[in-house]
Amino acid sequence: AFASNVDADEMKKQAKDDPVNNPKLFGAAKGKNLIVVSLESTQSFVIDYKVNGQEVTPFLNKLARSSYYFPNFYHQTGQGKTSDAEFITDNSLYPLPRGAVFQTHALNEYKATPEILKEKGYYSAVFHGNDKSFWNRDIMYQTLGYDHYFSEEYYDRSEEDSVNYGLKDIPFVEQTVPYLKKLPKPFYAKVITLTNHHPYLLNEEDQMIDTFPSSDPIVSRYFTTVRYADEAIKVLFSKLKKARLYKNSVIVIYGDHYGISERHEEGLAQILKREDGVLTPFDHVQLQRVPLFIHVPGKKGKQIKTIGGQIDLKPTLLHLLGINLKGDYHFGTDLFSKKREELAVFRDGTVISKDLVYTDESCFTQPSGTETDPALCEPLAAKAQEELDRSDDIIYGDLLRFLVK
Ligand code: GP9
Ligand code: MN
């Protein structure tokens, strides 16, 4: 019903001009490699958090001060979890309301980051220590234009090097860097971590901090696997330096989605040190923040408080590499731009602006979290729904095939 020419024409009309309004950073990393790390189940509250006086993310805490760090960045995933995060960040489209777009629409036409970069001479690859068909990745990566997928079969996986879903993050990054070194340059590499995955299992010798004092074992263990993943990122950076890739690469790290779901209400209240144990819908929205770091060679970086989401990564990163997206169809905006509209839309219709948060049919003011007249949020909620519907139309109708031809 959607794939009519009328819709396609309408869509072409709407294709954004994509004004480049961060002239300072546009092209700041032209020709550099791009390494994007998808950090499993990592929420922003772990940054600068301590358990029994021990830092949970000592390496990332330092990185937050030596790169661009975005404290108000939100995940926007639906049921497709990690794969949704991948889809959103590479396409700047929303995931679907049901199911995983990686599985249901893997044969659509897209204009994803790897394909755009290929036109500029980039090689692209994905690295992940799990079975290649998980989330239908082997098929979807071809559709998105990746040149190669280094799945678990490319890694040495002894029994003691695996936990939970697959290869542990430290041996995984140790074995990834030699492959990166051999890739044609410049490259775009996506590196997907795994150890910090529900139910947060870890061998004792890998446990670097105490468990969190909570009666909820998931919440309790979560901090130990986050600590382990932080160590893996530290190892990754040091190996990249040794391999002489560090200075020639933009390194991006984003949390893919929450690790502790809202069903763990009591544990979440303990984490946030709320003695009454009560969390509001506003709190649950705040909890959907995931960390985003962007390290640009030669730039000191700083904290950027703009409100944004995974949908904004594609334009942000392509602008850094000096690629103008005029005529490209995407929903996000460059996070470095001062003129962007600060906004994050979740798959369930929740929307966050600078002044308001709309969720669960309630309206809250920012940053206080005070509930206010729902009518105040109506225009924002309608705008969010319209974006989601337009994105859904594109995917269900495979409408990008009219743009790319
Ligand atoms: C699986 C890994 C985790 O390969 O990416 O997936 P998730 O369960 O988080 O979607
Ligand atoms: Mn995940």
CSV table of C-alpha atoms and ligand atoms in Angstrom, one decimal:
chain,number,residue,atom,x,y,z
A,1,ALA,CA,0.0,0.0,0.0
A,2,PHE,CA,2.9,2.3,0.7
A,3,ALA,CA,5.1,1.6,-2.3
A,4,SER,CA,3.2,3.8,-4.8
A,5,ASN,CA,5.0,6.4,-6.8
A,6,VAL,CA,3.0,9.1,-5.1
A,7,ASP,CA,4.6,8.2,-1.8
A,8,ALA,CA,8.0,8.1,-3.4
A,9,ASP,CA,7.6,11.5,-4.9
A,10,GLU,CA,6.4,12.8,-1.6
A,11,MET,CA,9.4,11.4,0.0
A,12,LYS,CA,11.8,12.8,-2.5
A,13,LYS,CA,10.3,16.2,-1.8
A,14,GLN,CA,11.0,15.7,1.9
A,15,ALA,CA,14.5,14.6,1.4
A,16,LYS,CA,16.5,16.9,3.6
A,17,ASP,CA,18.8,19.6,2.3
A,18,ASP,CA,21.1,18.7,5.2
A,19,PRO,CA,22.6,22.1,5.8
A,20,VAL,CA,26.0,21.7,7.2
A,21,ASN,CA,26.0,24.0,10.1
A,22,ASN,CA,28.9,22.9,12.2
A,23,PRO,CA,31.6,24.3,9.9
A,24,LYS,CA,34.2,24.0,12.6
A,25,LEU,CA,34.1,20.2,12.6
A,26,PHE,CA,32.8,19.4,9.1
A,27,GLY,CA,35.6,17.4,7.5
A,28,ALA,CA,37.7,17.5,10.7
A,29,ALA,CA,38.5,13.8,10.2
A,30,LYS,CA,38.5,13.7,6.5
A,31,GLY,CA,40.0,10.5,5.1
A,32,LYS,CA,40.5,9.0,8.6
A,33,ASN,CA,39.4,5.5,9.5
A,34,LEU,CA,36.1,5.2,11.4
A,35,ILE,CA,35.9,2.7,14.3
A,36,VAL,CA,32.5,2.4,15.9
A,37,VAL,CA,32.2,0.3,19.0
A,38,SER,CA,28.7,-1.0,20.0
A,39,LEU,CA,28.9,-1.3,23.7
A,40,GLU,CA,26.6,-4.0,24.9
A,41,SER,CA,23.9,-3.0,27.5
A,42,THR,CA,25.7,0.0,28.8
A,43,GLN,CA,23.7,2.7,30.4
A,44,SER,CA,24.9,6.2,31.2
A,45,PHE,CA,24.5,5.9,34.9
A,46,VAL,CA,27.6,3.6,35.1
A,47,ILE,CA,29.8,6.6,34.1
A,48,ASP,CA,31.5,8.0,37.2
A,49,TYR,CA,29.6,5.5,39.3
A,50,LYS,CA,31.3,3.7,42.2
A,51,VAL,CA,30.6,0.4,43.9
A,52,ASN,CA,32.2,0.2,47.4
A,53,GLY,CA,34.4,3.1,46.4
A,54,GLN,CA,35.6,1.4,43.2
A,55,GLU,CA,35.0,3.0,39.9
A,56,VAL,CA,32.9,0.9,37.6
A,57,THR,CA,34.2,2.4,34.4
A,58,PRO,CA,37.7,3.9,35.1
A,59,PHE,CA,38.7,3.9,31.5
A,60,LEU,CA,35.5,5.4,30.1
A,61,ASN,CA,35.5,8.0,32.9
A,62,LYS,CA,38.8,9.3,31.6
A,63,LEU,CA,37.6,9.1,28.0
A,64,ALA,CA,34.6,11.2,29.0
A,65,ARG,CA,37.2,14.0,29.7
A,66,SER,CA,39.5,13.4,26.8
A,67,SER,CA,37.0,13.0,23.9
A,68,TYR,CA,33.6,14.4,23.0
A,69,TYR,CA,31.2,12.9,25.5
A,70,PHE,CA,27.4,13.2,25.2
A,71,PRO,CA,25.7,12.8,28.5
A,72,ASN,CA,22.2,13.3,27.1
A,73,PHE,CA,22.3,10.7,24.4
A,74,TYR,CA,19.4,8.1,24.3
A,75,HIS,CA,19.0,4.7,22.8
A,76,GLN,CA,16.0,4.3,20.5
A,77,THR,CA,15.8,0.6,20.1
A,78,GLY,CA,12.8,-1.7,20.0
A,79,GLN,CA,12.6,-5.5,20.0
A,80,GLY,CA,15.6,-5.9,17.7
A,81,LYS,CA,17.9,-4.8,20.6
A,82,THR,CA,21.6,-4.7,19.5
A,83,SER,CA,20.5,-5.1,15.8
A,84,ASP,CA,18.1,-2.2,16.1
A,85,ALA,CA,20.9,0.0,17.5
A,86,GLU,CA,23.0,-1.0,14.5
A,87,PHE,CA,20.2,-0.3,12.1
A,88,ILE,CA,19.4,3.1,13.6
A,89,THR,CA,23.1,4.3,13.7
A,90,ASP,CA,23.9,3.2,10.2
A,91,ASN,CA,20.7,4.4,8.5
A,92,SER,CA,19.4,7.2,10.6
A,93,LEU,CA,15.9,5.6,10.4
A,94,TYR,CA,13.8,4.3,13.3
A,95,PRO,CA,13.5,0.6,14.1
A,96,LEU,CA,10.1,-1.0,13.7
A,97,PRO,CA,7.3,-1.1,16.2
A,98,ARG,CA,7.4,-4.9,16.2
A,99,GLY,CA,10.2,-7.4,15.5
A,100,ALA,CA,13.7,-6.7,14.3
A,101,VAL,CA,14.1,-4.9,11.0
A,102,PHE,CA,17.4,-6.9,10.5
A,103,GLN,CA,15.2,-9.9,10.3
A,104,THR,CA,12.0,-8.7,8.6
A,105,HIS,CA,13.3,-6.2,6.0
A,106,ALA,CA,16.8,-7.4,5.2
A,107,LEU,CA,16.3,-7.3,1.5
A,108,ASN,CA,15.1,-3.7,1.3
A,109,GLU,CA,17.1,-1.0,-0.4
A,110,TYR,CA,19.0,1.2,2.1
A,111,LYS,CA,21.6,3.9,1.8
A,112,ALA,CA,23.6,3.1,4.9
A,113,THR,CA,26.9,4.5,6.1
A,114,PRO,CA,29.0,1.7,4.6
A,115,GLU,CA,27.5,2.3,1.2
A,116,ILE,CA,28.0,6.0,1.3
A,117,LEU,CA,31.6,5.5,2.5
A,118,LYS,CA,32.3,3.0,-0.2
A,119,GLU,CA,31.6,5.7,-2.7
A,120,LYS,CA,34.4,7.7,-1.0
A,121,GLY,CA,36.9,4.8,-1.2
A,122,TYR,CA,36.3,3.3,2.2
A,123,TYR,CA,36.4,-0.5,3.0
A,124,SER,CA,34.0,-1.6,5.7
A,125,ALA,CA,33.8,-4.5,8.0
A,126,VAL,CA,32.0,-5.7,11.2
A,127,PHE,CA,33.6,-7.6,14.1
A,128,HIS,CA,31.6,-9.7,16.5
A,129,GLY,CA,32.3,-12.9,18.5
A,130,ASN,CA,28.9,-14.6,18.0
A,131,ASP,CA,27.4,-16.8,15.3
A,132,LYS,CA,27.2,-15.0,12.0
A,133,SER,CA,23.5,-15.6,11.5
A,134,PHE,CA,22.4,-14.2,14.9
A,135,TRP,CA,20.0,-11.3,14.2
A,136,ASN,CA,20.3,-12.3,10.5
A,137,ARG,CA,23.5,-10.2,10.4
A,138,ASP,CA,25.1,-12.2,7.6
A,139,ILE,CA,22.3,-11.2,5.2
A,140,MET,CA,21.7,-7.7,6.5
A,141,TYR,CA,25.3,-6.7,6.5
A,142,GLN,CA,25.5,-7.4,2.7
A,143,THR,CA,22.4,-5.3,2.2
A,144,LEU,CA,23.9,-2.4,4.2
A,145,GLY,CA,27.0,-2.5,2.0
A,146,TYR,CA,29.6,-4.0,4.4
A,147,ASP,CA,32.5,-5.6,2.6
A,148,HIS,CA,33.1,-8.3,5.2
A,149,TYR,CA,31.8,-9.7,8.4
A,150,PHE,CA,34.4,-11.2,10.9
A,151,SER,CA,32.0,-13.3,13.0
A,152,GLU,CA,33.0,-15.9,15.6
A,153,GLU,CA,34.5,-18.2,13.1
A,154,TYR,CA,37.4,-15.8,12.6
A,155,TYR,CA,38.3,-16.0,16.3
A,156,ASP,CA,40.1,-18.5,18.4
A,157,ARG,CA,37.6,-19.5,21.0
A,158,SER,CA,38.8,-21.8,23.7
A,159,GLU,CA,36.4,-22.8,26.4
A,160,GLU,CA,38.0,-20.5,28.9
A,161,ASP,CA,37.8,-17.5,26.5
A,162,SER,CA,34.0,-17.7,26.3
A,163,VAL,CA,31.2,-16.8,28.6
A,164,ASN,CA,27.4,-16.4,28.1
A,165,TYR,CA,26.8,-15.7,24.4
A,166,GLY,CA,30.3,-16.1,23.0
A,167,LEU,CA,33.8,-14.9,23.0
A,168,LYS,CA,34.8,-12.7,26.0
A,169,ASP,CA,35.4,-9.0,25.2
A,170,ILE,CA,39.2,-8.9,26.1
A,171,PRO,CA,40.3,-11.8,23.8
A,172,PHE,CA,37.8,-10.5,21.3
A,173,VAL,CA,39.4,-7.1,21.0
A,174,GLU,CA,42.9,-8.5,21.2
A,175,GLN,CA,42.2,-10.6,18.1
A,176,THR,CA,40.3,-7.9,16.4
A,177,VAL,CA,43.1,-5.3,16.2
A,178,PRO,CA,45.4,-7.5,14.0
A,179,TYR,CA,42.5,-7.9,11.5
A,180,LEU,CA,41.9,-4.1,11.6
A,181,LYS,CA,45.6,-3.6,10.8
A,182,LYS,CA,45.3,-5.6,7.7
A,183,LEU,CA,42.1,-3.9,6.3
A,184,PRO,CA,42.4,-1.7,3.2
A,185,LYS,CA,42.6,2.0,4.3
A,186,PRO,CA,40.6,4.0,4.9
A,187,PHE,CA,38.2,1.7,6.6
A,188,TYR,CA,34.9,1.8,8.6
A,189,ALA,CA,34.9,-0.9,11.2
A,190,LYS,CA,32.1,-1.7,13.6
A,191,VAL,CA,33.2,-3.6,16.7
A,192,ILE,CA,30.4,-5.2,18.7
A,193,THR,CA,31.1,-6.2,22.3
A,194,LEU,CA,29.2,-9.0,24.1
A,195,THR,CA,30.3,-9.9,27.6
A,196,ASN,CA,28.1,-7.3,29.3
A,197,HIS,CA,24.9,-9.1,28.3
A,198,HIS,CA,22.0,-10.3,30.4
A,199,PRO,CA,22.2,-12.3,32.7
A,200,TYR,CA,25.7,-10.7,33.3
A,201,LEU,CA,27.7,-13.9,33.9
A,202,LEU,CA,31.4,-13.7,34.5
A,203,ASN,CA,34.2,-16.1,35.6
A,204,GLU,CA,35.6,-15.2,39.0
A,205,GLU,CA,39.0,-14.4,37.7
A,206,ASP,CA,37.5,-11.7,35.4
A,207,GLN,CA,35.7,-10.0,38.2
A,208,MET,CA,37.5,-6.7,38.9
A,209,ILE,CA,35.1,-5.1,41.3
A,210,ASP,CA,32.6,-6.1,44.0
A,211,THR,CA,29.1,-6.9,43.1
A,212,PHE,CA,26.5,-4.2,43.8
A,213,PRO,CA,24.7,-4.6,47.1
A,214,SER,CA,21.2,-5.5,45.9
A,215,SER,CA,18.9,-8.4,46.5
A,216,ASP,CA,18.3,-8.5,42.8
A,217,PRO,CA,21.2,-10.7,41.4
A,218,ILE,CA,20.9,-9.2,37.9
A,219,VAL,CA,21.4,-5.7,39.2
A,220,SER,CA,24.1,-7.0,41.5
A,221,ARG,CA,26.2,-8.7,38.8
A,222,TYR,CA,25.6,-6.0,36.1
A,223,PHE,CA,28.3,-3.7,37.5
A,224,THR,CA,30.9,-6.5,37.4
A,225,THR,CA,30.4,-7.2,33.7
A,226,VAL,CA,30.3,-3.4,32.9
A,227,ARG,CA,33.7,-3.2,34.7
A,228,TYR,CA,35.0,-6.0,32.6
A,229,ALA,CA,33.8,-4.4,29.3
A,230,ASP,CA,35.5,-1.1,30.4
A,231,GLU,CA,38.8,-3.0,30.7
A,232,ALA,CA,38.3,-4.5,27.2
A,233,ILE,CA,37.9,-0.9,25.8
A,234,LYS,CA,41.1,0.1,27.6
A,235,VAL,CA,42.9,-2.9,25.9
A,236,LEU,CA,41.3,-2.0,22.6
A,237,PHE,CA,42.7,1.6,22.8
A,238,SER,CA,46.2,0.4,23.8
A,239,LYS,CA,46.3,-2.2,21.0
A,240,LEU,CA,45.1,0.5,18.5
A,241,LYS,CA,48.0,2.7,19.6
A,242,LYS,CA,50.5,-0.1,19.2
A,243,ALA,CA,49.1,-0.9,15.8
A,244,ARG,CA,49.5,2.7,14.8
A,245,LEU,CA,45.8,3.0,14.1
A,246,TYR,CA,44.9,5.4,16.9
A,247,LYS,CA,46.1,8.6,15.3
A,248,ASN,CA,44.4,7.9,12.0
A,249,SER,CA,41.0,6.8,13.3
A,250,VAL,CA,37.9,8.4,14.7
A,251,ILE,CA,36.8,6.2,17.5
A,252,VAL,CA,33.2,6.2,18.5
A,253,ILE,CA,31.7,4.2,21.4
A,254,TYR,CA,27.9,4.1,22.0
A,255,GLY,CA,25.8,2.1,24.4
A,256,ASP,CA,23.3,-0.1,22.4
A,257,HIS,CA,20.4,-0.1,24.8
A,258,TYR,CA,19.6,-0.4,28.5
A,259,GLY,CA,21.0,-3.3,30.5
A,260,ILE,CA,18.6,-3.2,33.5
A,261,SER,CA,15.0,-3.2,32.2
A,262,GLU,CA,12.3,-1.2,34.0
A,263,ARG,CA,11.0,-4.5,35.5
A,264,HIS,CA,13.9,-4.3,37.9
A,265,GLU,CA,12.3,-1.3,39.6
A,266,GLU,CA,13.6,-1.9,43.1
A,267,GLY,CA,17.2,-2.5,41.9
A,268,LEU,CA,17.1,0.6,39.7
A,269,ALA,CA,15.9,2.7,42.7
A,270,GLN,CA,18.8,1.3,44.7
A,271,ILE,CA,21.2,2.3,41.9
A,272,LEU,CA,19.8,5.8,41.8
A,273,LYS,CA,19.9,5.9,45.6
A,274,ARG,CA,16.2,6.6,45.9
A,275,GLU,CA,15.3,5.6,49.4
A,276,ASP,CA,11.5,5.5,48.8
A,277,GLY,CA,12.1,3.0,46.1
A,278,VAL,CA,9.7,4.8,43.8
A,279,LEU,CA,10.6,5.7,40.2
A,280,THR,CA,8.4,7.9,38.0
A,281,PRO,CA,7.8,7.5,34.2
A,282,PHE,CA,10.1,10.5,33.9
A,283,ASP,CA,12.9,8.6,35.8
A,284,HIS,CA,12.4,5.6,33.4
A,285,VAL,CA,12.9,7.9,30.4
A,286,GLN,CA,16.1,9.3,32.0
A,287,LEU,CA,17.3,5.8,32.4
A,288,GLN,CA,17.3,5.2,28.7
A,289,ARG,CA,20.4,7.3,28.3
A,290,VAL,CA,23.4,5.5,26.9
A,291,PRO,CA,26.9,6.8,26.8
A,292,LEU,CA,28.3,8.2,23.5
A,293,PHE,CA,32.0,9.1,23.1
A,294,ILE,CA,33.6,10.4,19.9
A,295,HIS,CA,37.3,10.6,19.8
A,296,VAL,CA,38.6,12.8,16.9
A,297,PRO,CA,42.4,12.6,16.3
A,298,GLY,CA,44.0,15.9,17.3
A,299,LYS,CA,40.9,17.2,19.1
A,300,LYS,CA,40.8,17.4,22.9
A,301,GLY,CA,37.0,17.0,22.9
A,302,LYS,CA,34.6,18.3,25.6
A,303,GLN,CA,31.2,17.4,27.1
A,304,ILE,CA,28.3,18.2,24.8
A,305,LYS,CA,25.0,18.3,26.6
A,306,THR,CA,22.7,18.4,23.5
A,307,ILE,CA,19.8,16.0,23.7
A,308,GLY,CA,20.0,13.4,20.9
A,309,GLY,CA,19.8,9.8,20.1
A,310,GLN,CA,21.3,7.0,18.0
A,311,ILE,CA,19.4,8.3,15.0
A,312,ASP,CA,21.8,11.3,15.0
A,313,LEU,CA,25.0,9.2,14.6
A,314,LYS,CA,25.0,8.8,10.8
A,315,PRO,CA,24.9,12.5,9.9
A,316,THR,CA,27.2,13.4,12.8
A,317,LEU,CA,29.9,10.9,11.7
A,318,LEU,CA,29.6,11.5,8.0
A,319,HIS,CA,29.9,15.2,8.6
A,320,LEU,CA,33.1,14.7,10.6
A,321,LEU,CA,34.5,12.8,7.6
A,322,GLY,CA,33.6,15.7,5.4
A,323,ILE,CA,30.7,14.1,3.6
A,324,ASN,CA,27.7,16.3,2.7
A,325,LEU,CA,24.4,14.4,3.0
A,326,LYS,CA,22.4,16.7,0.7
A,327,GLY,CA,19.7,14.6,-0.9
A,328,ASP,CA,20.1,11.7,1.6
A,329,TYR,CA,17.0,10.7,3.4
A,330,HIS,CA,17.5,10.5,7.2
A,331,PHE,CA,15.9,11.6,10.4
A,332,GLY,CA,18.8,12.5,12.6
A,333,THR,CA,20.8,15.7,12.8
A,334,ASP,CA,24.5,16.5,13.4
A,335,LEU,CA,25.1,16.4,17.2
A,336,PHE,CA,27.9,19.0,16.8
A,337,SER,CA,25.6,21.5,15.2
A,338,LYS,CA,24.6,24.4,17.5
A,339,LYS,CA,21.5,24.9,15.4
A,340,ARG,CA,20.0,21.5,15.6
A,341,GLU,CA,16.7,20.9,17.3
A,342,GLU,CA,17.4,19.0,20.5
A,343,LEU,CA,15.2,16.0,20.4
A,344,ALA,CA,15.1,12.2,21.1
A,345,VAL,CA,12.1,10.1,20.0
A,346,PHE,CA,11.7,6.6,21.3
A,347,ARG,CA,10.1,3.7,19.5
A,348,ASP,CA,7.2,3.8,21.9
A,349,GLY,CA,6.3,7.4,21.1
A,350,THR,CA,8.1,8.8,24.1
A,351,VAL,CA,9.8,12.1,23.2
A,352,ILE,CA,12.3,14.3,24.9
A,353,SER,CA,12.9,17.9,24.1
A,354,LYS,CA,14.9,20.6,26.0
A,355,ASP,CA,11.9,21.6,28.1
A,356,LEU,CA,9.5,18.7,28.0
A,357,VAL,CA,9.3,14.9,28.3
A,358,TYR,CA,6.2,13.1,26.9
A,359,THR,CA,5.8,9.5,27.9
A,360,ASP,CA,3.0,7.1,28.7
A,361,GLU,CA,0.4,9.7,27.9
A,362,SER,CA,1.9,12.0,30.6
A,363,CYS,CA,3.8,15.3,30.3
A,364,PHE,CA,6.8,16.4,32.4
A,365,THR,CA,8.8,19.5,32.5
A,366,GLN,CA,12.6,19.3,32.0
A,367,PRO,CA,14.8,19.1,33.9
A,368,SER,CA,12.7,19.0,37.1
A,369,GLY,CA,10.5,16.0,36.2
A,370,THR,CA,7.4,17.8,37.5
A,371,GLU,CA,4.2,16.5,35.9
A,372,THR,CA,2.4,19.1,33.9
A,373,ASP,CA,-0.7,19.6,31.7
A,374,PRO,CA,-0.6,16.9,29.0
A,375,ALA,CA,-1.9,19.4,26.4
A,376,LEU,CA,1.6,21.1,26.6
A,377,CYS,CA,3.2,18.0,25.2
A,378,GLU,CA,0.6,17.4,22.4
A,379,PRO,CA,2.5,19.1,19.6
A,380,LEU,CA,5.7,17.3,20.6
A,381,ALA,CA,4.0,14.0,20.8
A,382,ALA,CA,2.3,14.5,17.4
A,383,LYS,CA,5.6,15.4,15.8
A,384,ALA,CA,7.3,12.3,17.2
A,385,GLN,CA,4.5,10.0,16.0
A,386,GLU,CA,4.7,11.6,12.6
A,387,GLU,CA,8.4,10.9,12.4
A,388,LEU,CA,7.9,7.3,13.5
A,389,ASP,CA,5.1,6.8,10.9
A,390,ARG,CA,7.2,8.2,8.1
A,391,SER,CA,10.1,6.0,9.0
A,392,ASP,CA,7.8,3.0,9.1
A,393,ASP,CA,6.3,3.8,5.7
A,394,ILE,CA,9.8,3.9,4.3
A,395,ILE,CA,10.7,0.4,5.6
A,396,TYR,CA,7.4,-1.3,5.1
A,397,GLY,CA,7.1,0.1,1.6
A,398,ASP,CA,10.8,-0.3,0.7
A,399,LEU,CA,10.7,3.3,-0.5
A,400,LEU,CA,14.4,4.1,-0.5
A,401,ARG,CA,14.6,2.1,-3.7
A,402,PHE,CA,13.1,5.1,-5.4
A,403,LEU,CA,15.7,7.4,-4.0
A,404,VAL,CA,18.9,5.4,-4.7
A,405,LYS,CA,18.2,4.6,-8.3
B,1,GP9,C1,24.2,-11.0,20.0
B,1,GP9,C2,24.5,-9.7,20.7
B,1,GP9,C3,23.5,-9.4,21.7
B,1,GP9,O1,25.1,-11.3,19.0
B,1,GP9,O2,24.6,-8.7,19.8
B,1,GP9,O3,22.3,-9.1,21.2
B,1,GP9,P1,21.1,-8.5,22.1
B,1,GP9,O4,20.4,-9.6,22.8
B,1,GP9,O5,21.6,-7.4,23.0
B,1,GP9,O6,20.2,-7.9,21.0
B,2,MN,MN,22.6,-5.6,22.9
